Structures are given as structure tokens and as C-alpha cells.
Short mmCIF file of C-alpha atoms in Angstrom, two decimals:
data_model
loop_
_atom_site.label_atom_id
_atom_site.label_comp_id
_atom_site.label_asym_id
_atom_site.label_seq_id
_atom_site.Cartn_x
_atom_site.Cartn_y
_atom_site.Cartn_z
CA MET C 330 31.71 -29.66 -62.39
CA ASP C 331 29.81 -25.81 -60.04
CA ILE C 332 26.96 -27.92 -59.15
CA ILE C 333 29.71 -31.33 -57.75
CA PHE C 334 30.99 -27.73 -55.61
CA GLY C 335 27.59 -26.62 -54.65
CA PHE C 336 26.08 -30.16 -53.10
CA ALA C 337 29.51 -30.68 -51.01
CA GLN C 338 29.62 -27.34 -49.44
CA SER C 339 25.89 -27.92 -48.96
CA LEU C 340 26.63 -30.42 -46.89
CA VAL C 341 28.90 -29.18 -45.19
CA MET C 342 27.14 -25.99 -43.61
CA ALA C 343 24.68 -29.09 -43.08
CA VAL C 344 26.59 -31.53 -40.22
CA CYS C 345 27.75 -28.09 -39.24
CA LEU C 346 25.24 -26.36 -38.28
CA PRO C 347 24.08 -29.04 -35.16
CA LEU C 348 27.89 -27.95 -33.88
CA SER C 349 27.55 -25.02 -34.08
CA GLY C 350 24.47 -24.69 -32.49
CA TRP C 351 24.79 -27.60 -29.98
CA ARG C 352 23.86 -24.97 -27.05
CA LEU C 353 20.16 -24.61 -29.49
CA LEU C 354 19.69 -28.44 -28.93
CA HIS C 355 20.56 -28.89 -25.01
CA TYR C 356 17.61 -25.57 -24.98
CA PHE C 357 15.74 -27.95 -27.01
CA GLN C 358 16.00 -31.33 -24.72
CA LEU C 359 16.69 -29.16 -21.16
CA GLU C 360 12.41 -27.76 -22.52
CA SER C 361 11.01 -31.44 -22.83
CA TYR C 362 11.37 -31.12 -26.73
CA GLN C 363 8.65 -28.93 -26.58
CA LEU C 364 8.93 -25.99 -29.28
CA PRO C 365 7.26 -23.01 -27.12
CA GLY C 366 9.99 -24.17 -24.13
CA TYR C 367 12.41 -24.16 -26.84
CA TYR C 368 11.21 -20.36 -28.07
CA ARG C 369 11.02 -19.63 -24.43
CA SER C 370 14.58 -20.45 -23.50
CA ILE C 371 15.73 -18.68 -26.09
CA LYS C 372 14.29 -15.89 -25.73
CA ARG C 373 15.43 -15.11 -22.25
CA ASN C 374 19.52 -16.49 -23.99
CA ALA C 375 19.33 -14.28 -26.80
CA ARG C 376 22.79 -13.45 -26.46
CA LYS C 377 24.24 -16.99 -26.29
CA ALA C 378 21.71 -18.54 -28.37
CA LEU C 379 21.80 -16.30 -30.71
CA LEU C 380 26.09 -15.22 -31.21
CA PRO C 381 27.49 -18.07 -31.95
CA GLY C 382 25.53 -18.99 -35.47
CA LEU C 383 25.53 -14.46 -36.11
CA ALA C 384 29.20 -15.16 -35.74
CA MET C 385 29.71 -17.73 -37.54
CA SER C 386 27.44 -15.94 -40.46
CA ALA C 387 29.41 -12.93 -40.21
CA ALA C 388 32.14 -14.92 -41.17
CA GLY C 389 31.09 -16.33 -44.03
CA VAL C 390 29.78 -13.46 -45.50
CA ALA C 391 33.00 -11.34 -44.58
CA ALA C 392 35.99 -14.47 -46.16
CA LEU C 393 32.95 -13.89 -49.63
CA GLN C 394 33.14 -10.47 -49.55
CA LEU C 395 36.92 -10.80 -49.28
CA GLY C 396 36.79 -12.58 -52.57
CA LEU C 397 38.28 -15.96 -50.86
CA PRO C 398 38.01 -19.15 -52.76
CA GLY C 399 35.01 -21.31 -52.43
CA VAL C 400 37.43 -24.09 -50.70
CA VAL C 401 39.07 -21.30 -47.53
CA ARG C 402 35.34 -20.62 -47.02
CA MET C 403 34.46 -23.66 -46.49
CA ALA C 404 37.33 -24.31 -44.61
CA LEU C 405 35.60 -21.69 -42.28
CA VAL C 406 32.88 -22.60 -42.00
CA ALA C 407 33.75 -26.29 -40.23
CA VAL C 408 36.93 -24.62 -38.78
CA MET C 409 34.36 -22.35 -37.29
CA ALA C 410 32.24 -24.87 -36.58
CA GLY C 411 34.27 -25.73 -34.93
CA LEU C 412 35.51 -24.00 -32.58
CA LEU C 413 31.56 -23.34 -30.98
CA PHE C 414 30.96 -26.66 -30.62
CA ARG C 415 33.94 -27.18 -28.63
CA GLN C 416 33.04 -24.11 -26.60
CA ALA C 417 30.02 -25.10 -26.15
CA LYS C 418 30.74 -28.70 -24.45
CA ASN C 419 33.19 -27.47 -22.28
CA GLU C 420 30.89 -24.54 -20.97
CA LYS C 421 30.31 -25.86 -17.09
CA LEU C 422 26.55 -27.36 -17.19
CA LYS C 423 24.19 -27.87 -14.07
CA LYS C 424 22.38 -30.84 -16.04
CA PRO C 425 24.92 -31.94 -19.36
CA PHE C 426 22.99 -32.47 -22.10
CA VAL C 427 23.04 -36.18 -22.83
CA VAL C 428 22.74 -37.38 -26.44
CA THR C 429 19.92 -39.78 -26.34
CA GLU C 430 18.75 -41.80 -29.18
CA ARG C 431 16.63 -38.89 -30.01
CA VAL C 432 18.58 -36.35 -30.28
CA LYS C 433 20.51 -38.52 -32.43
CA ARG C 434 17.63 -39.18 -34.86
CA LEU C 435 17.02 -35.29 -34.15
CA ILE C 436 20.44 -34.83 -35.80
CA ALA C 437 20.08 -36.74 -38.39
CA MET C 438 16.75 -34.91 -39.91
CA HIS C 439 18.34 -31.51 -39.20
CA VAL C 440 21.02 -32.07 -40.93
CA ALA C 441 18.56 -33.83 -44.37
CA THR C 442 16.77 -30.69 -43.34
CA ALA C 443 18.95 -28.28 -43.13
CA PHE C 444 21.22 -29.79 -46.65
CA ALA C 445 17.99 -29.35 -48.58
CA VAL C 446 17.19 -25.69 -47.48
CA ALA C 447 21.11 -25.64 -48.11
CA LEU C 448 21.17 -26.99 -51.32
CA VAL C 449 17.69 -25.02 -52.32
CA ILE C 450 19.75 -21.49 -51.90
CA ARG C 451 22.89 -22.17 -53.30
CA PHE C 452 21.29 -22.54 -56.76
CA VAL C 453 18.73 -19.71 -56.42
CA LEU C 454 20.10 -17.88 -54.67
CA PRO C 455 22.83 -15.03 -54.13
CA LEU C 456 25.79 -16.68 -52.02
CA ALA C 457 25.62 -14.26 -49.43
CA ILE C 458 22.45 -15.41 -48.23
CA TRP C 459 24.00 -19.37 -48.45
CA HIS C 460 26.80 -17.28 -46.09
CA LEU C 461 23.66 -16.46 -43.48
CA LEU C 462 22.54 -19.66 -42.78
CA PRO C 463 23.66 -20.11 -38.84
CA ALA C 464 22.35 -17.57 -38.60
CA PHE C 465 18.58 -19.24 -38.42
CA GLU C 466 19.53 -22.31 -37.27
CA ALA C 467 17.75 -21.13 -33.90
CA ALA C 468 14.50 -22.07 -37.21
CA LEU C 469 16.66 -24.65 -38.39
CA ILE C 470 16.32 -26.69 -35.80
CA ALA C 471 13.02 -26.29 -35.01
CA LEU C 472 11.77 -27.43 -38.38
CA ALA C 473 13.77 -30.57 -38.10
CA ALA C 474 11.79 -30.65 -34.84
CA VAL C 475 8.29 -30.14 -36.84
CA CYS C 476 9.06 -32.86 -39.38
CA ALA C 477 10.74 -35.70 -36.75
CA GLN C 478 7.38 -35.92 -35.03
CA PRO C 479 5.69 -38.37 -37.27
CA ILE C 480 8.01 -40.35 -36.17
CA GLU C 481 8.20 -39.57 -32.84
CA LYS C 482 5.27 -40.31 -32.73
CA HIS C 483 5.43 -43.47 -34.00
CA ILE C 484 8.15 -44.35 -31.95
CA ASN C 485 7.13 -43.47 -28.35
CA GLN C 486 3.48 -44.81 -28.89
CA GLN C 487 5.27 -48.06 -30.17
CA PHE C 488 6.49 -48.21 -25.85
CA VAL C 489 4.10 -46.76 -25.08
CA ASP C 490 1.56 -50.20 -26.48
CA ASP C 491 4.66 -52.41 -25.10
CA ALA C 492 4.49 -50.45 -21.18
CA LYS C 493 0.50 -50.94 -21.15
CA LEU C 494 0.74 -55.41 -21.74
CA ARG C 495 3.23 -55.35 -19.14
CA LEU C 496 0.95 -53.67 -17.00
CA GLU C 497 -2.63 -56.08 -17.77
CA LYS C 498 0.01 -58.81 -17.34
CA ASN C 499 0.00 -57.81 -13.74
CA PRO C 500 -4.25 -57.42 -12.80
CA ASN C 501 -2.99 -57.81 -8.79
CA LEU C 502 -0.72 -54.65 -8.69
CA ILE C 503 -1.73 -51.97 -6.97
CA ARG C 504 -1.27 -49.12 -9.19
CA ILE C 505 -1.02 -46.00 -7.59
CA GLY C 506 -0.30 -41.43 -9.08
CA ILE C 507 1.14 -38.87 -7.50
CA THR C 508 0.23 -35.39 -8.78
CA GLY C 509 0.76 -31.63 -7.60
CA SER C 510 1.72 -28.44 -8.92
CA TYR C 511 4.40 -29.77 -5.56
CA GLY C 512 5.37 -32.40 -3.24
CA LYS C 513 4.29 -34.85 -5.96
CA THR C 514 7.53 -36.04 -5.27
CA SER C 515 8.05 -35.92 -1.93
CA THR C 516 5.47 -37.50 -1.38
CA LYS C 517 6.47 -41.05 -3.58
CA PHE C 518 9.35 -41.53 -1.98
CA LEU C 519 7.98 -40.57 1.35
CA LEU C 520 5.15 -43.27 0.62
CA ARG C 521 7.06 -46.03 -1.54
CA ASP C 522 9.03 -45.91 2.11
CA ILE C 523 5.88 -46.76 4.69
CA LEU C 524 4.26 -49.46 1.78
CA SER C 525 7.67 -50.96 1.63
CA VAL C 526 7.35 -52.52 5.38
CA LYS C 527 4.74 -54.63 3.38
CA TYR C 528 4.39 -54.64 -0.13
CA ASN C 529 6.96 -55.27 -3.22
CA VAL C 530 7.06 -51.22 -3.61
CA LEU C 531 8.29 -50.25 -7.27
CA ALA C 532 8.20 -46.01 -7.70
CA THR C 533 9.42 -44.44 -10.75
CA PRO C 534 12.16 -42.61 -9.77
CA SER C 535 13.67 -38.99 -9.25
CA SER C 536 11.53 -36.88 -11.33
CA PHE C 537 10.26 -39.68 -14.10
CA ASN C 538 6.96 -37.88 -14.41
CA THR C 539 6.37 -37.46 -17.76
CA THR C 540 4.12 -40.39 -20.00
CA MET C 541 7.58 -41.71 -21.83
CA GLY C 542 9.46 -41.20 -18.54
CA VAL C 543 6.57 -43.22 -16.55
CA THR C 544 7.09 -45.77 -19.43
CA ARG C 545 10.59 -46.86 -19.79
CA VAL C 546 10.16 -47.75 -16.16
CA ILE C 547 7.00 -50.17 -16.07
CA ARG C 548 9.67 -51.26 -19.18
CA GLU C 549 12.87 -51.56 -18.11
CA GLN C 550 12.12 -52.59 -13.86
CA LEU C 551 9.30 -53.27 -13.55
CA MET C 552 8.92 -57.09 -11.72
CA PRO C 553 6.33 -60.03 -11.36
CA SER C 554 6.77 -59.67 -7.90
CA HIS C 555 6.26 -56.31 -7.45
CA GLN C 556 2.84 -55.54 -5.62
CA VAL C 557 2.34 -51.97 -5.72
CA PHE C 558 3.37 -49.43 -8.41
CA ILE C 559 4.00 -45.56 -7.82
CA ALA C 560 3.79 -42.96 -10.07
CA GLU C 561 4.34 -39.99 -10.35
CA MET C 562 2.47 -37.45 -12.94
CA GLY C 563 3.59 -34.58 -13.65
CA ALA C 564 2.73 -32.32 -15.64
CA ARG C 565 3.00 -28.49 -18.08
CA HIS C 566 0.22 -29.24 -20.23
CA VAL C 567 -3.32 -29.48 -19.61
CA GLY C 568 -4.34 -33.49 -20.05
CA ASP C 569 -0.19 -33.93 -19.69
CA ILE C 570 -2.45 -35.71 -16.79
CA LYS C 571 -4.83 -37.61 -18.50
CA GLU C 572 -2.59 -39.03 -21.09
CA LEU C 573 -0.05 -41.29 -17.81
CA VAL C 574 -3.47 -42.19 -16.23
CA ASP C 575 -4.73 -43.73 -20.37
CA LEU C 576 -0.77 -45.42 -19.11
CA VAL C 577 -0.95 -46.24 -15.41
CA HIS C 578 -4.50 -46.72 -15.05
CA PRO C 579 -4.85 -46.08 -11.25
CA THR C 580 -6.34 -47.39 -8.56
CA MET C 581 -6.08 -44.68 -5.57
CA GLY C 582 -4.85 -41.23 -6.72
CA LEU C 583 -3.36 -38.68 -3.96
CA LEU C 584 -3.05 -34.82 -4.65
CA THR C 585 -1.08 -32.72 -3.12
CA SER C 586 -1.58 -28.93 -3.75
CA VAL C 587 -2.33 -27.00 -6.37
CA GLY C 588 -0.46 -24.01 -6.91
CA PRO C 589 0.64 -20.70 -9.05
CA GLN C 590 3.38 -23.96 -10.72
CA HIS C 591 3.91 -23.83 -14.61
CA LEU C 592 1.88 -20.62 -15.00
CA ASP C 593 3.60 -20.24 -18.04
CA THR C 594 2.74 -23.10 -19.63
CA PHE C 595 -0.66 -23.09 -17.76
CA GLY C 596 -1.41 -19.86 -18.26
CA THR C 597 -4.35 -20.29 -15.14
CA ILE C 598 -4.90 -21.61 -11.44
CA GLU C 599 -8.35 -22.77 -13.12
CA ARG C 600 -6.46 -24.76 -15.93
CA ILE C 601 -3.69 -26.24 -13.70
CA LYS C 602 -6.01 -27.60 -11.23
CA ASN C 603 -8.21 -29.26 -14.09
CA THR C 604 -4.94 -30.11 -15.13
CA LYS C 605 -4.58 -31.63 -11.20
CA TYR C 606 -8.25 -33.02 -11.46
CA GLU C 607 -7.42 -35.77 -14.40
CA LEU C 608 -5.42 -37.96 -11.69
CA ILE C 609 -9.31 -38.52 -9.55
CA ASP C 610 -11.51 -37.47 -12.71
CA GLY C 611 -9.32 -40.62 -14.17
CA LEU C 612 -10.18 -44.06 -10.76
CA PRO C 613 -12.01 -45.89 -11.21
CA GLU C 614 -15.17 -46.29 -9.48
CA ASN C 615 -14.14 -48.34 -6.51
CA GLY C 616 -11.20 -46.09 -6.62
CA THR C 617 -9.65 -44.40 -3.66
CA ALA C 618 -8.67 -40.80 -4.49
CA ILE C 619 -6.42 -39.01 -1.35
CA LEU C 620 -5.93 -35.37 -1.74
CA ALA C 621 -4.21 -32.53 0.57
CA ARG C 622 -5.92 -30.71 3.70
CA ASP C 623 -5.21 -27.46 2.28
CA GLY C 624 -8.58 -24.89 3.12
CA ALA C 625 -8.01 -23.96 -0.46
CA ILE C 626 -8.39 -25.93 -4.00
CA CYS C 627 -7.52 -29.47 -3.30
CA GLU C 628 -11.09 -29.35 -0.36
CA GLU C 629 -12.66 -27.24 -3.51
CA LEU C 630 -11.95 -31.06 -5.48
CA TYR C 631 -12.63 -32.88 -2.87
CA HIS C 632 -15.61 -32.33 -2.69
CA ARG C 633 -16.48 -32.71 -6.91
CA CYS C 634 -15.29 -36.66 -6.94
CA PRO C 635 -17.99 -38.18 -7.11
CA LEU C 636 -15.80 -41.64 -5.18
CA GLU C 637 -17.17 -43.53 -2.19
CA LYS C 638 -13.30 -43.47 -1.10
CA LYS C 639 -12.81 -39.90 -1.11
CA TYR C 640 -10.04 -38.83 1.79
CA MET C 641 -8.84 -36.44 3.63
CA PRO C 642 -5.99 -35.90 6.42
CA GLY C 643 -7.56 -36.11 9.23
CA ASP C 644 -9.63 -38.47 8.26
CA LEU C 645 -8.55 -41.92 8.86
CA MET C 646 -5.22 -40.79 10.71
CA THR C 647 -3.88 -37.77 12.47
CA ALA C 648 -1.17 -36.01 13.43
CA SER C 649 -0.45 -34.10 17.32
CA ASP C 650 2.17 -33.34 19.48
CA MET C 651 4.45 -32.86 17.33
CA GLU C 652 8.41 -30.99 17.71
CA TRP C 653 10.46 -29.60 15.02
CA GLY C 654 14.11 -29.31 15.37
CA PRO C 655 17.55 -29.68 14.31
CA PHE C 656 16.93 -33.84 14.60
CA GLY C 657 13.82 -33.45 12.16
CA THR C 658 10.32 -33.84 13.36
CA ARG C 659 8.67 -36.45 16.04
CA PHE C 660 4.23 -36.30 16.03
CA THR C 661 2.17 -38.81 17.16
CA LEU C 662 0.54 -41.04 14.24
CA THR C 663 -3.13 -42.29 15.63
CA ASP C 664 -5.90 -44.26 13.90
CA VAL C 665 -9.23 -42.13 13.79
CA GLU C 666 -11.25 -45.27 13.64
CA THR C 667 -9.24 -47.86 16.20
CA GLY C 668 -7.13 -44.88 18.83
CA GLU C 669 -4.28 -47.53 17.58
CA SER C 670 -1.41 -44.90 18.36
CA ALA C 671 2.08 -45.04 17.53
CA ARG C 672 5.17 -42.30 18.12
CA CYS C 673 6.53 -41.81 15.06
CA GLU C 674 9.89 -39.95 13.88
CA THR C 675 11.43 -38.61 10.90
CA ARG C 676 14.91 -36.31 9.66
CA LEU C 677 11.99 -34.28 7.62
CA LEU C 678 11.70 -30.76 7.65
CA GLY C 679 8.51 -28.85 8.06
CA GLU C 680 4.96 -28.43 8.14
CA HIS C 681 4.70 -29.09 4.45
CA SER C 682 7.19 -32.18 4.81
CA ILE C 683 3.95 -33.63 7.26
CA ALA C 684 0.89 -32.68 5.66
CA ASN C 685 2.11 -34.97 3.19
CA LEU C 686 3.59 -37.67 4.85
CA LEU C 687 -0.37 -37.93 6.65
CA LEU C 688 -1.15 -38.36 2.92
CA CYS C 689 1.03 -41.37 3.05
CA CYS C 690 -0.25 -42.28 6.22
CA THR C 691 -3.73 -42.50 5.21
CA ALA C 692 -2.98 -44.25 2.03
CA ALA C 693 -1.27 -46.72 4.00
CA ARG C 694 -3.90 -47.40 5.98
CA THR C 695 -6.95 -47.84 3.26
CA LEU C 696 -4.57 -50.15 2.52
CA GLY C 697 -4.31 -52.53 5.75
CA MET C 698 -1.34 -51.34 7.76
CA THR C 699 -1.19 -50.69 10.86
CA PRO C 700 0.28 -47.23 13.02
CA ALA C 701 2.51 -49.51 14.22
CA GLU C 702 4.22 -50.52 10.74
CA ILE C 703 3.27 -47.32 9.51
CA ALA C 704 5.56 -45.73 12.13
CA MET C 705 8.00 -48.33 10.93
CA GLY C 706 7.48 -46.94 7.58
CA VAL C 707 7.79 -43.38 8.29
CA ALA C 708 11.17 -43.92 10.97
CA ARG C 709 12.52 -44.92 7.10
CA CYS C 710 11.30 -41.55 5.71
CA GLN C 711 15.22 -39.54 4.53
CA PRO C 712 13.81 -36.06 3.28
CA VAL C 713 14.06 -36.35 -0.44
CA GLU C 714 17.80 -35.25 -2.26
CA HIS C 715 17.28 -30.38 -2.69
CA ARG C 716 14.14 -31.30 -0.86
CA LEU C 717 14.64 -29.47 2.47
CA GLU C 718 17.22 -31.88 3.00
CA LEU C 719 19.43 -31.32 6.12
CA LEU C 720 22.78 -31.45 6.18
CA ASN C 721 26.22 -30.92 8.08
CA GLY C 722 28.70 -28.52 6.51
CA GLY C 723 31.00 -28.02 8.69
CA GLY C 724 32.50 -25.74 11.01
CA GLY C 725 29.05 -26.17 13.23
CA VAL C 726 27.31 -24.79 10.51
CA SER C 727 23.70 -26.49 9.12
CA ILE C 728 23.08 -26.81 5.23
CA ILE C 729 19.30 -27.21 4.48
CA ASP C 730 19.13 -28.08 0.70
CA ASP C 731 15.97 -27.31 -0.62
CA ALA C 732 17.99 -26.22 -4.24
CA PHE C 733 16.03 -28.57 -6.46
CA ASN C 734 12.72 -26.60 -7.16
CA ALA C 735 11.20 -23.40 -5.62
CA ASN C 736 6.72 -22.10 -5.45
CA PRO C 737 5.12 -19.92 -3.75
CA VAL C 738 4.15 -22.01 -0.52
CA GLY C 739 7.42 -24.22 -1.04
CA ALA C 740 8.88 -21.36 -1.20
CA LYS C 741 7.28 -19.38 1.54
CA ALA C 742 7.48 -23.22 4.41
CA ALA C 743 10.90 -22.98 3.59
CA LEU C 744 10.74 -19.73 5.10
CA ARG C 745 9.34 -21.38 8.58
CA VAL C 746 11.59 -24.10 9.49
CA LEU C 747 14.65 -20.92 8.87
CA LYS C 748 13.22 -19.19 11.16
CA ASN C 749 13.36 -22.02 13.75
CA PHE C 750 16.19 -22.82 13.43
CA PRO C 751 18.87 -20.81 16.02
CA GLY C 752 22.32 -19.30 15.04
CA ARG C 753 22.68 -16.75 12.42
CA ARG C 754 20.06 -17.28 9.69
CA ILE C 755 21.22 -16.86 5.69
CA ILE C 756 19.78 -17.49 2.35
CA ILE C 757 21.07 -18.11 -0.91
CA THR C 758 18.90 -17.61 -4.07
CA PRO C 759 18.09 -16.89 -7.38
CA GLY C 760 14.15 -16.30 -6.84
CA MET C 761 11.40 -18.42 -8.80
CA VAL C 762 10.69 -18.95 -11.68
CA GLU C 763 8.14 -20.54 -14.45
CA LEU C 764 5.39 -17.85 -12.99
CA GLY C 765 4.46 -15.95 -16.66
CA GLY C 766 3.62 -12.70 -15.73
CA GLU C 767 3.46 -12.60 -12.50
CA GLU C 768 6.42 -14.15 -11.91
CA ALA C 769 7.85 -11.51 -10.39
CA GLN C 770 5.15 -9.98 -8.30
CA PHE C 771 6.24 -13.43 -6.42
CA ASN C 772 9.12 -12.96 -6.20
CA ARG C 773 8.14 -9.20 -4.79
CA GLU C 774 6.04 -11.44 -1.62
CA PHE C 775 8.79 -13.80 -1.11
CA GLY C 776 11.37 -11.24 -0.01
CA GLU C 777 8.82 -9.22 1.99
CA GLN C 778 8.44 -13.10 3.84
CA MET C 779 11.87 -13.04 4.04
CA ALA C 780 12.71 -10.31 6.05
CA ASP C 781 11.44 -11.31 8.77
CA SER C 782 13.06 -14.81 8.58
CA VAL C 783 17.35 -14.51 7.38
CA ASP C 784 19.47 -11.96 7.97
CA VAL C 785 21.70 -12.40 5.71
CA ALA C 786 20.13 -12.69 1.86
CA ILE C 787 22.74 -13.08 -1.83
CA LEU C 788 20.20 -12.89 -4.38
CA VAL C 789 22.03 -15.57 -7.89
CA GLY C 790 21.12 -13.68 -11.23
CA ARG C 791 20.79 -8.84 -10.92
CA ARG C 792 18.33 -8.93 -13.08
CA HIS C 793 15.93 -12.02 -12.13
CA THR C 794 16.21 -11.00 -8.35
CA GLN C 795 15.47 -6.81 -8.61
CA PRO C 796 11.93 -8.18 -7.82
CA ILE C 797 13.36 -9.85 -3.96
CA VAL C 798 15.57 -7.13 -3.31
CA ASP C 799 12.28 -4.83 -3.27
CA GLY C 800 10.82 -6.50 -1.54
CA LEU C 801 13.12 -6.88 1.28
CA THR C 802 13.84 -3.19 0.99
CA GLU C 803 9.61 -2.55 1.37
CA LYS C 804 9.92 -4.39 4.35
CA GLY C 805 13.14 -2.36 5.87
CA PHE C 806 15.61 -4.79 5.01
CA PRO C 807 19.04 -3.44 5.75
CA GLN C 808 20.74 -3.02 2.81
CA GLU C 809 24.08 -4.29 3.40
CA LYS C 810 22.90 -7.51 4.27
CA ILE C 811 21.55 -8.09 0.85
CA HIS C 812 24.26 -9.45 -1.36
CA VAL C 813 23.10 -9.34 -4.74
CA VAL C 814 25.95 -11.78 -6.87
CA SER C 815 26.55 -13.07 -10.47
CA SER C 816 26.01 -16.96 -10.54
CA LEU C 817 26.05 -19.45 -8.10
CA GLU C 818 30.02 -19.71 -7.77
CA GLU C 819 30.13 -16.09 -6.57
CA SER C 820 27.33 -17.25 -4.07
CA THR C 821 30.18 -19.46 -1.95
CA LYS C 822 32.72 -17.11 -2.23
CA VAL C 823 30.51 -14.70 -0.99
CA LEU C 824 28.74 -17.06 1.96
CA HIS C 825 32.73 -18.87 2.75
CA ALA C 826 33.45 -15.24 3.54
CA MET C 827 31.78 -14.46 5.99
CA MET C 828 30.35 -17.74 7.71
CA GLN C 829 31.31 -19.15 11.44
CA ALA C 830 29.82 -21.63 13.27
CA GLY C 831 26.09 -21.35 14.28
CA ASP C 832 24.89 -20.30 11.28
CA VAL C 833 22.26 -22.50 8.59
CA VAL C 834 22.46 -21.67 5.30
CA LEU C 835 18.99 -22.23 3.28
CA TYR C 836 19.25 -23.39 -0.58
CA GLU C 837 15.94 -22.25 -2.13
CA ASN C 838 15.97 -23.19 -6.01
CA ASP C 839 19.24 -23.33 -7.92
CA LEU C 840 17.89 -21.85 -12.22
CA PRO C 841 18.28 -25.18 -14.50
CA ASP C 842 21.71 -23.98 -17.70
CA ASN C 843 18.14 -22.16 -19.93
CA TYR C 844 17.69 -20.60 -16.50
CA SER C 845 21.02 -18.87 -16.00
CA GLU C 846 21.69 -14.97 -17.36
#
């Protein structure tokens, strides 16, 4: 009888563990199911991540010490797991936890491995150790992920092979890869809008830039009628771009930038540089490489590239007579070879946005488009959501939404845009993340740059934004103009209390849930 009850107890525990660790499963998904990132998320959010399991274990051990019957203790585990699950489910999130097929497989593996562990402990070790299992929920999820990895690799490879077959069925398809430390998503949509004047174009949506994300787009959206396929290629580790190149086999590659992004996983700029170059290195001999003219790493990689058809902005197309303002940007586009020109207007803001646009104009030129056709495409281009997107805030207030992400180059460019606007300039930001050991220094420099471009700084996250405060203070920024708040909701209250007609508000970055303080 004790054996049967022990089996029942262990099964209940195994089923309850993923419920109590719902937030941990969310962190794992936010980190793209990568264990190193998962561990970092737990470390950053130790209290929120580990306290539920510790509380559940403490309640179980206390019930055991009080001599409560096994059935009561089992019911207590179930009730606590249910309450913790409900709390996690009701938590307000920026990016909700999606129970995908992969998550379902992970939960099933978690229940199976946890059941095996619980069963061994139940019959081999003291019962108090069995009740401590919830405290080790983070490790049990990692164990399940490791056990599930061979299954996931097999499933993923089947999807990838199917995507490759679909690409092979359209041999005339123009395949374009776009990568960079920043600017790749915006550039992808700009290129799509310009090329769509002449071609039937499919571009990966949103920030679909992983192997499985691109694979899904190919399998679900690519049609025989498509003439151009544009794939954004993201990377958090060395080899990520090569894997995408092996999938897509692009004939054209655009490199938007190389800089300090994801230093927590890459470690050094040199590794970032070599990883981004995997796109250019994977192009065929008759392929086309287009690299940003940045006066730095991209130009170094341009000189490394052995291809005959390699270009930078200014080689084929130039932009002159530029004007910026609340209307967006106007400039004259000229074909270097023919001298033909066209006046362009777009809602895009900032010098770096025009630099990305000129990359796309160069690509369009190599595909046979004229300045007039390209200008038509430029007119279609709109700011990508949350990337220097100019919005009407009502009441005479302008909003510049650059909340998708922040990096040292992009943040500096956003400040330059803000500085060109009339009226009182307000910034709301939590600073930058994923910059490894240099993160505090980059945020301090961000604060120093901010001092010359804003009139009011609202900083979200008391601990994380301290280097920004230090940078502002170093430059003599008035302390009464610095407002440090705990959440985005609190920043909104502070903003509304001071906002007036003529203000311009820049939202620079919005940290994901696994970075919330």
C-alpha cells in the first residue's frame, strides 16, 4: 500500500512542479530555450524566480514536521501549486508566455523526469528531502530541457529539410539575407517596400530571425509566385548566421552594422564581427555584398570581402540635400553611373535611418530599379513599429517611439533626432541591457550623451539606471530634472503630471519581462 501511495505522491508532485514553476518556463522561452540565457535570467530575477519553489518546499516540510497525514500534505502541494500558477498567469507581462507545441513537449518531459526523480527520493531518502523538490524547480526544468534536446533537434531538422525543399522548387527566386548588430529589422522592411514596386516580395515578419523562425515563414508563406525572399538573420552565438545561410543560400547579403550587441553571449566585438561576416562569407562567387559605410568594422569587412560585386552606400547611389523635421526626411537620390536623380520623401527619422535606406536603394539599383522606381518605394516606407516611430501624442505632444531595443549606436542616434525637435525634450528609458561586463559603462556614457539632448529624464528601474544617473550628474544635469521610477506604469504617471503642449517625448528601449527589477 505504501508503494502505491508513494507512486501517487510522486506523480502529484511531478504534475504540480511545472505549475509552480510557470514563471521559470516563461524565462526559458524568453531566452529562446537557451540554457545559458535561462540561468542569467534566474540570476537577475532570483527572488521572483526562486521564492515560489522555496515557499512550497517550506510549507511541505512544515506540514511533515506537524505530523499531518500524507493525503493532506499531497493536497497542500496541489493547492499551493495551483495558487502559484494562478499568480504567474495573472501577472501583467510585456510578452505573454505562449504554450507552443515545443512548450507542451518540454512540460511533458518535465513531468516525466520529475516523476522519476521524485520516485527515487521518495523511497531512498528521508521524506523531508522529497518535500524540498519544488525548491529545485529551476534545475528540474533545465534537466528536462537537456533530456528533450535530442527530440527537439530531430523535429527541427525535419522542418528545416522541408523548408530547403520548398526553396529548391523556386530556383529563380532572388534570396537576400540581412544581418547586423542593429538596424536589420528596419532595413528588411525598407527593402521590402522599395523592391515591391517592381517585384513580388516576401520578407520574414516582425523579428523572425532565427533558423526556426525563418523556416516557419518559408514553410507557411513562401509561394511559387514570389520573386524575392528577404530573410533577416539574427545571432546570439557564433555560427548562428552560418546556420541561416546554409538554410536560405542567399545570393545577396546586406550588413547594416557591427557593434556591441549581445556581448553577454558573444564576449568580444571580434566574435560579433566574425559572426556577422558569416553572411558575406556564405555568398556565392557571383553574389552581391552590400555593407554599411560606417568608417569602422563594416568597412574593414568590405575590404575583406573577395566578391567582385561588393558595394557601400555612395558607390552606386548617393543621397544629398537632406532635410529633417517633424515631417520626416527629404533628400535627393542620384544614380552615380547615369546621373539620373529623384526627390524622395519618407516618414523615417534620423541619419542612421537614411543610411539604412541608402543600403536598400543600393540593393534595388543592383536589381535593375531606376531612381524614379526607387523613389516610389521610398515613399511607401514607414517607420517600423517601436523603432524611431513618430506618433501624435495628442494635446500638441509628439512621441518618438524607439522602445523596441536600445544599443549604444542606436541610442546615440535617437538622441540626435530628439535634439533636432523644438520644445521641451523628455526621455523615458530603462537604459541598455545584454552588453556584458561593459553594460554599466555604456549606460553611463548614455547618461552623459543624454545631458546635452534632453530637458527631463525619466529613468525606469532604480538599480539598473544608476550608471545613467551618474553620467547625467557628471555632466551637470539638474537633479530636479531626473526622475527615477520603478516601472513603466509609474513613468507614465510622472509624465502625465508634467506634460504640456509642445513637448516631445522619446521612449528609448523597453526591457523584456526577464529584465524587470
